[in-house]
Coordinates of C-alpha atoms in Angstrom, one line a residue:
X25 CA 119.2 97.3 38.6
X26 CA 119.1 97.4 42.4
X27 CA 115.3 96.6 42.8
X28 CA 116.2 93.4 40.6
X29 CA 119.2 92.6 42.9
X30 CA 117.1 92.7 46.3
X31 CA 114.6 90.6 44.1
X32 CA 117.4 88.1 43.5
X33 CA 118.4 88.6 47.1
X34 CA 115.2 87.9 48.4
X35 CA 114.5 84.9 46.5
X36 CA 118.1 83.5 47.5
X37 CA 117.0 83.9 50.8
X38 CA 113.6 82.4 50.4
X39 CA 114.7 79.1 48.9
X40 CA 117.4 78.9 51.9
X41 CA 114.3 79.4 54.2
X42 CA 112.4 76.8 52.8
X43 CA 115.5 73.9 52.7
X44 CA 116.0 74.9 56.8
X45 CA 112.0 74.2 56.8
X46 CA 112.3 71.0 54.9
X47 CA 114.8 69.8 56.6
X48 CA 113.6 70.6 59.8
X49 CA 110.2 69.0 59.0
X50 CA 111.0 66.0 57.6
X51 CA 111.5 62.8 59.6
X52 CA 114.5 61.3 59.4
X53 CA 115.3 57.5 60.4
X54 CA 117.0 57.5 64.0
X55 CA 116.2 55.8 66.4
X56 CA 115.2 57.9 70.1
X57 CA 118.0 59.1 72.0
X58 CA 119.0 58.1 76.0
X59 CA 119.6 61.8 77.5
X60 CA 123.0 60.8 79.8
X61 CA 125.6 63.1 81.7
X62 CA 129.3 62.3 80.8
X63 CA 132.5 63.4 81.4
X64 CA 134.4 65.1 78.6
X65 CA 137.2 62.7 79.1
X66 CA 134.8 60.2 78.0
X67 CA 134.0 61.6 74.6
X68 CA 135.8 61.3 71.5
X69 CA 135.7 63.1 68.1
X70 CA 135.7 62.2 65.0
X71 CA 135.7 65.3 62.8
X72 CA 136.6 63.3 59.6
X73 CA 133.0 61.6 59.5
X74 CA 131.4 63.6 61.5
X75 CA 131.8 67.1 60.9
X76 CA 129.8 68.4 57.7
X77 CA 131.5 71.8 57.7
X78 CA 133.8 71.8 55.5
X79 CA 135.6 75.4 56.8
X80 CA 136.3 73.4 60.4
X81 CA 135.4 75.0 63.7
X82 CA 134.0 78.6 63.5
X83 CA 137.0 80.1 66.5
X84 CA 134.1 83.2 67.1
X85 CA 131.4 80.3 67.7
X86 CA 133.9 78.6 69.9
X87 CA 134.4 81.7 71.9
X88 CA 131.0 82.7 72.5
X89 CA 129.9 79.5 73.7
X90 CA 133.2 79.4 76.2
X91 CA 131.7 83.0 77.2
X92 CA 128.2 81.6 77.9
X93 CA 129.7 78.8 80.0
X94 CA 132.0 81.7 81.8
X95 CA 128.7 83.8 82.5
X96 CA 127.0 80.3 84.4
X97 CA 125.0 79.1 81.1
X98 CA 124.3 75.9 79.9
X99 CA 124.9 74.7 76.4
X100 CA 122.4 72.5 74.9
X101 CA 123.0 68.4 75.0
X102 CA 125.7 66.9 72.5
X103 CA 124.5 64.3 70.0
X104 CA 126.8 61.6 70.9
X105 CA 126.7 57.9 69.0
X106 CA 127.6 55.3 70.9
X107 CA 130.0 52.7 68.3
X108 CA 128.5 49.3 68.5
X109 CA 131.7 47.9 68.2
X110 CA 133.6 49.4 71.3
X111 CA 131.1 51.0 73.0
X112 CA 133.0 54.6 72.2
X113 CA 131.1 57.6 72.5
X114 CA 131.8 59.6 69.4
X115 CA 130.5 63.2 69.2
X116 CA 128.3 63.4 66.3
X117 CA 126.8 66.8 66.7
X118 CA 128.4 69.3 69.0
X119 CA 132.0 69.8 68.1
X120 CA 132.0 73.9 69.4
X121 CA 130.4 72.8 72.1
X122 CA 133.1 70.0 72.9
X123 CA 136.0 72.5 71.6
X124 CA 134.3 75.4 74.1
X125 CA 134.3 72.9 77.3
X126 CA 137.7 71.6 75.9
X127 CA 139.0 75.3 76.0
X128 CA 137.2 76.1 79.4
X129 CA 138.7 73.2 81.1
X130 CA 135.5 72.1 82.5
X131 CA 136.0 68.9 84.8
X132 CA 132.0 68.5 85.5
X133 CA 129.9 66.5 83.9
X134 CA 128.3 67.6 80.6
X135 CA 125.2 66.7 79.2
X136 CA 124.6 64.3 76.4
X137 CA 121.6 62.8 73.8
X138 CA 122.9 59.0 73.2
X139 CA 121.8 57.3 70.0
X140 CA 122.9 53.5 69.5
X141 CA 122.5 52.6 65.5
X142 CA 124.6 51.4 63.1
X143 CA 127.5 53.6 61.0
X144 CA 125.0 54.7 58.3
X145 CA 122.2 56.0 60.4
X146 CA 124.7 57.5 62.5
X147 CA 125.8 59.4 59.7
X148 CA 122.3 61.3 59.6
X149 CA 122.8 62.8 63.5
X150 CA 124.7 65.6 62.8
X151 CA 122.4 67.5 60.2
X152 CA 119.0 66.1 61.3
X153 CA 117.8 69.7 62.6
X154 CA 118.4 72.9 62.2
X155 CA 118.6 73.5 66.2
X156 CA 119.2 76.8 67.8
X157 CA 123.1 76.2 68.9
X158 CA 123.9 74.9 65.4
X159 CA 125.4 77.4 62.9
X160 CA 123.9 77.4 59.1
X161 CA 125.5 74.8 56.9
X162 CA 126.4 76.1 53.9
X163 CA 125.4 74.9 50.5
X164 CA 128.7 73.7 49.4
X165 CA 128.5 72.0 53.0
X166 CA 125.3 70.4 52.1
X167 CA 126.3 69.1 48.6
X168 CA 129.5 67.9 50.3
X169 CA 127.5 65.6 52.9
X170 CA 125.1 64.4 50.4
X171 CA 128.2 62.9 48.4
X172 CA 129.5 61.7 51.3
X173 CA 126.2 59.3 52.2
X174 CA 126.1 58.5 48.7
X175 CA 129.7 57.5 48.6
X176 CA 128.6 55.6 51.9
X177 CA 125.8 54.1 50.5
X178 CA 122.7 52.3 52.5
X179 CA 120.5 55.3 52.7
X180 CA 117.5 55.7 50.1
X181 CA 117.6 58.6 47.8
X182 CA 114.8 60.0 49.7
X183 CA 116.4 59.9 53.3
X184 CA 119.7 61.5 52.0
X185 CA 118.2 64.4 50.1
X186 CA 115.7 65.2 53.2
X187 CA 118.8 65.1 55.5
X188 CA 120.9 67.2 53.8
X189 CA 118.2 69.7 52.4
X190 CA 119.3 69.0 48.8
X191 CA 116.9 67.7 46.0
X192 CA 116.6 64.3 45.2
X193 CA 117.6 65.1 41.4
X194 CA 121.1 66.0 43.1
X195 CA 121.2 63.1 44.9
X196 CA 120.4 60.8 41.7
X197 CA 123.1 62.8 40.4
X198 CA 125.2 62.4 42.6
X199 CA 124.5 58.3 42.0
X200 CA 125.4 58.5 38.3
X201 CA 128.6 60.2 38.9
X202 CA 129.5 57.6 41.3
X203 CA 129.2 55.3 39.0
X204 CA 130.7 56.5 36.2
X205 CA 134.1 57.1 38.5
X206 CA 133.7 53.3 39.9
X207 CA 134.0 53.0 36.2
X208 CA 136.9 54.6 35.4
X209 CA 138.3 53.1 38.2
X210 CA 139.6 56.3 39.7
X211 CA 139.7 56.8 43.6
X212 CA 136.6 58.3 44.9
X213 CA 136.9 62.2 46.1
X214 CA 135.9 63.7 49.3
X215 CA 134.0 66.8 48.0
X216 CA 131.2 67.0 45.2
X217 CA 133.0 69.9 43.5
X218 CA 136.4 67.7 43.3
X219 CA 133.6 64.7 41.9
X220 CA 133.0 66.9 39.4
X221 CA 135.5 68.0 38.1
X222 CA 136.9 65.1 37.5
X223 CA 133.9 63.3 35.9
X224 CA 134.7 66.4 33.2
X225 CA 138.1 65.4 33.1
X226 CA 139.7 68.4 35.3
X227 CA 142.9 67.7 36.7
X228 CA 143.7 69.4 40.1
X229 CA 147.5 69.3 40.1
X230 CA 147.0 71.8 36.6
X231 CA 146.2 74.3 39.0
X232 CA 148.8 77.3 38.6
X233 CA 149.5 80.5 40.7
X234 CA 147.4 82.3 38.9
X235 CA 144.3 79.7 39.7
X236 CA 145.6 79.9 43.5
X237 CA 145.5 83.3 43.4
X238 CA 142.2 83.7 41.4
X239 CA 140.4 81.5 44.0
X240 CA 142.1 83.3 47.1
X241 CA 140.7 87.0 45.5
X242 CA 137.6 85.2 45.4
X243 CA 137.2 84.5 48.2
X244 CA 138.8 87.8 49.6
X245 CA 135.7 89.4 47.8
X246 CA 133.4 87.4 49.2
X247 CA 134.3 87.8 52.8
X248 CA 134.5 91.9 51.8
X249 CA 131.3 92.1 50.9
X250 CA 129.7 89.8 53.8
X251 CA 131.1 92.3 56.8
X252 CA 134.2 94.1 55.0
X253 CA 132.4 97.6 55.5
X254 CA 132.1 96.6 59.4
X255 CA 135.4 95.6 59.8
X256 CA 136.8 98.5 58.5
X257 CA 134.5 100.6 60.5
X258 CA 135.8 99.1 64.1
X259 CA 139.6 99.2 62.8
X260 CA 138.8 103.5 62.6
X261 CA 137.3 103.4 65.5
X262 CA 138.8 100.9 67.8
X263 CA 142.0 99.1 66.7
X264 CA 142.0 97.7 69.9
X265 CA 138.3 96.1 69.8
X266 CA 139.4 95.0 66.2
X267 CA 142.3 92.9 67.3
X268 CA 140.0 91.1 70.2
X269 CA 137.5 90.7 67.2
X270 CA 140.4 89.0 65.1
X271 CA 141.9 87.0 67.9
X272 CA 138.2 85.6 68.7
X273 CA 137.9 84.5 65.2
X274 CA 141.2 83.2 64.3
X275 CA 142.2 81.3 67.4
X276 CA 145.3 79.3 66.7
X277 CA 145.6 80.3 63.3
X278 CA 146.5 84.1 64.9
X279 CA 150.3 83.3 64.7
X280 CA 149.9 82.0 60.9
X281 CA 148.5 85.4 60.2
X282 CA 150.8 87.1 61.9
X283 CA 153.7 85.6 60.3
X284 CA 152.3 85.8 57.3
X285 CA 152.1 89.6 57.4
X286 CA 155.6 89.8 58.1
X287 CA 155.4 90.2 62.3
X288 CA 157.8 88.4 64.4
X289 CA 157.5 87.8 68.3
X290 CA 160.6 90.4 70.1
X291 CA 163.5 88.4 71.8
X292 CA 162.8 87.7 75.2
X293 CA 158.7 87.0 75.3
X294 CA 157.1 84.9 76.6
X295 CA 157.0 81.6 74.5
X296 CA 153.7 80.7 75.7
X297 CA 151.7 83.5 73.9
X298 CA 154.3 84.9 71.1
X299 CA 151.9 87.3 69.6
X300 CA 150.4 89.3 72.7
X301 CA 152.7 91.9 73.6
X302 CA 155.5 93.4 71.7
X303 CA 156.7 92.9 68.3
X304 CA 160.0 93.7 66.9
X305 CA 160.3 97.0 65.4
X306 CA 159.6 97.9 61.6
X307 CA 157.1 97.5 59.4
X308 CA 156.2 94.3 57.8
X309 CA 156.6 94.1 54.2
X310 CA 153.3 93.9 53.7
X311 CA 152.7 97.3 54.6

């Protein structure tokens, strides 16, 4: 059984290698970009057209990027499109990269690729490579983007399927169930999944506590499996390493957890950074 799970695993891994090569390959329709230096104030971002991650900002990506720029490094040019409308420079590709200088409070000038083209190209920038500062999209992330162009329409089935690194039987897929919706007359959904379920006639707002908590457990297991073991191992050994870890990769959704957990902030801290120091005493009910 385990030699035909690393067989699995190995052919999982395989067919991701080969989209990332695909994708990476395959020309895509933009047009060449102006390399420009701009100020941060100058740049915008949209994350709702933008952004093809559906999980947000990674906060440990952020982090390390604000440590390279700490250490004198240089982060690799944002993919900026310039509206044709208002001349707004909207970041298309490079949102850790605008959240790290954001966080660092840089006041220099940063460094920028320019690409002038209408809305629907523009919607190709921010997955036309698989370059070195990007993290991996996932495949729900992929799936989602591919609806989105199709939803957004004016792109061949060819051009979306190569940008996202899906097939082009998805994206024809994709087509029909657009279709069919329009048909029904029912408003259009952001994500595939949500597309699909209701072209089978799912209704979301059925969703109980035991669905909520069925899909949070999921997802629990998921993340256990991915780097539980480690986790657990730098808790033993340094609680203290574990919390930077934690704080690195929740940002400002630290408090949230906190709370959650049952931890309130003592009387009298500072306001500014409720969660650093000391905590009232007794345990929290979850423990």
């Amino acid at each position: 059984m385990q030699a035909l799970g690393g067989a699995f695993a190995s052919l999982a891994q395989t067919h991701e290698q080969q989209e990332i090569l695909y994708m990476t390959k395959t020309k895509l329709s933009l047009p060449r970009p102006a390399r420009r230096s701009v100020q941060i104030s100058q740049l915008q971002a949209r994350e709702s057209e933008f952004q093809p991650r559906g999980s947000g900002l990674a906060e440990n990506h952020v982090a390390a990027l604000v440590d390279a720029l700490e250490r004198g490094g240089v982060l690799d040019r944002m993919a900026v499109w310039e509206d044709p409308d208002s001349g707004t420079l909207i970041v298309a590709d490079g949102h850790h990269r605008l959240a790290a200088y954001r966080r660092k409070r840089w006041t220099g000038p940063v460094p920028v690729e320019v690409f002038k083209c209408d809305m629907v190209t523009a919607r190709l920038i921010p997955i036309r490579d698989n370059a070195k500062d990007r993290l991996p999209l996932s495949r729900e992330d992929k799936g989602n983007w591919a609806w989105r162009l199709v939803v957004a329409g004016g792109l061949t089935k060819a051009d979306t399927a190569a940008a996202c690194g899906v097939s082009e039987r998805s994206v024809a897929y994709m087509r029909r169930t657009l279709k069919q919706l329009g048909e029904t007359g029912a408003d259009v959904p952001q994500s595939w999944a949500e597309a699909q379920a209701m072209l089978r006639g799912d209704d979301p707002a059925e969703w109980n506590d035991d669905a909520r908590d069925e899909w949070r457990r999921a997802m629990i297991d998921d993340a256990d499996r991915q780097f539980g073991a480690s986790l657990s191992h730098l808790c033993q050994r340094s609680p203290e390493a574990a919390a930077e870890l934690l704080q690195r990769c929740a940002g400002g959704k630290l408090a949230e957890i906190a709370d959650w957990l049952g931890y309130r902030p003592a009387s009298g801290d500072d306001d500014s950074n409720p969660y650093d120091d000391q905590w009232d005493e007794g345990c929290p009910a979850a423990f």
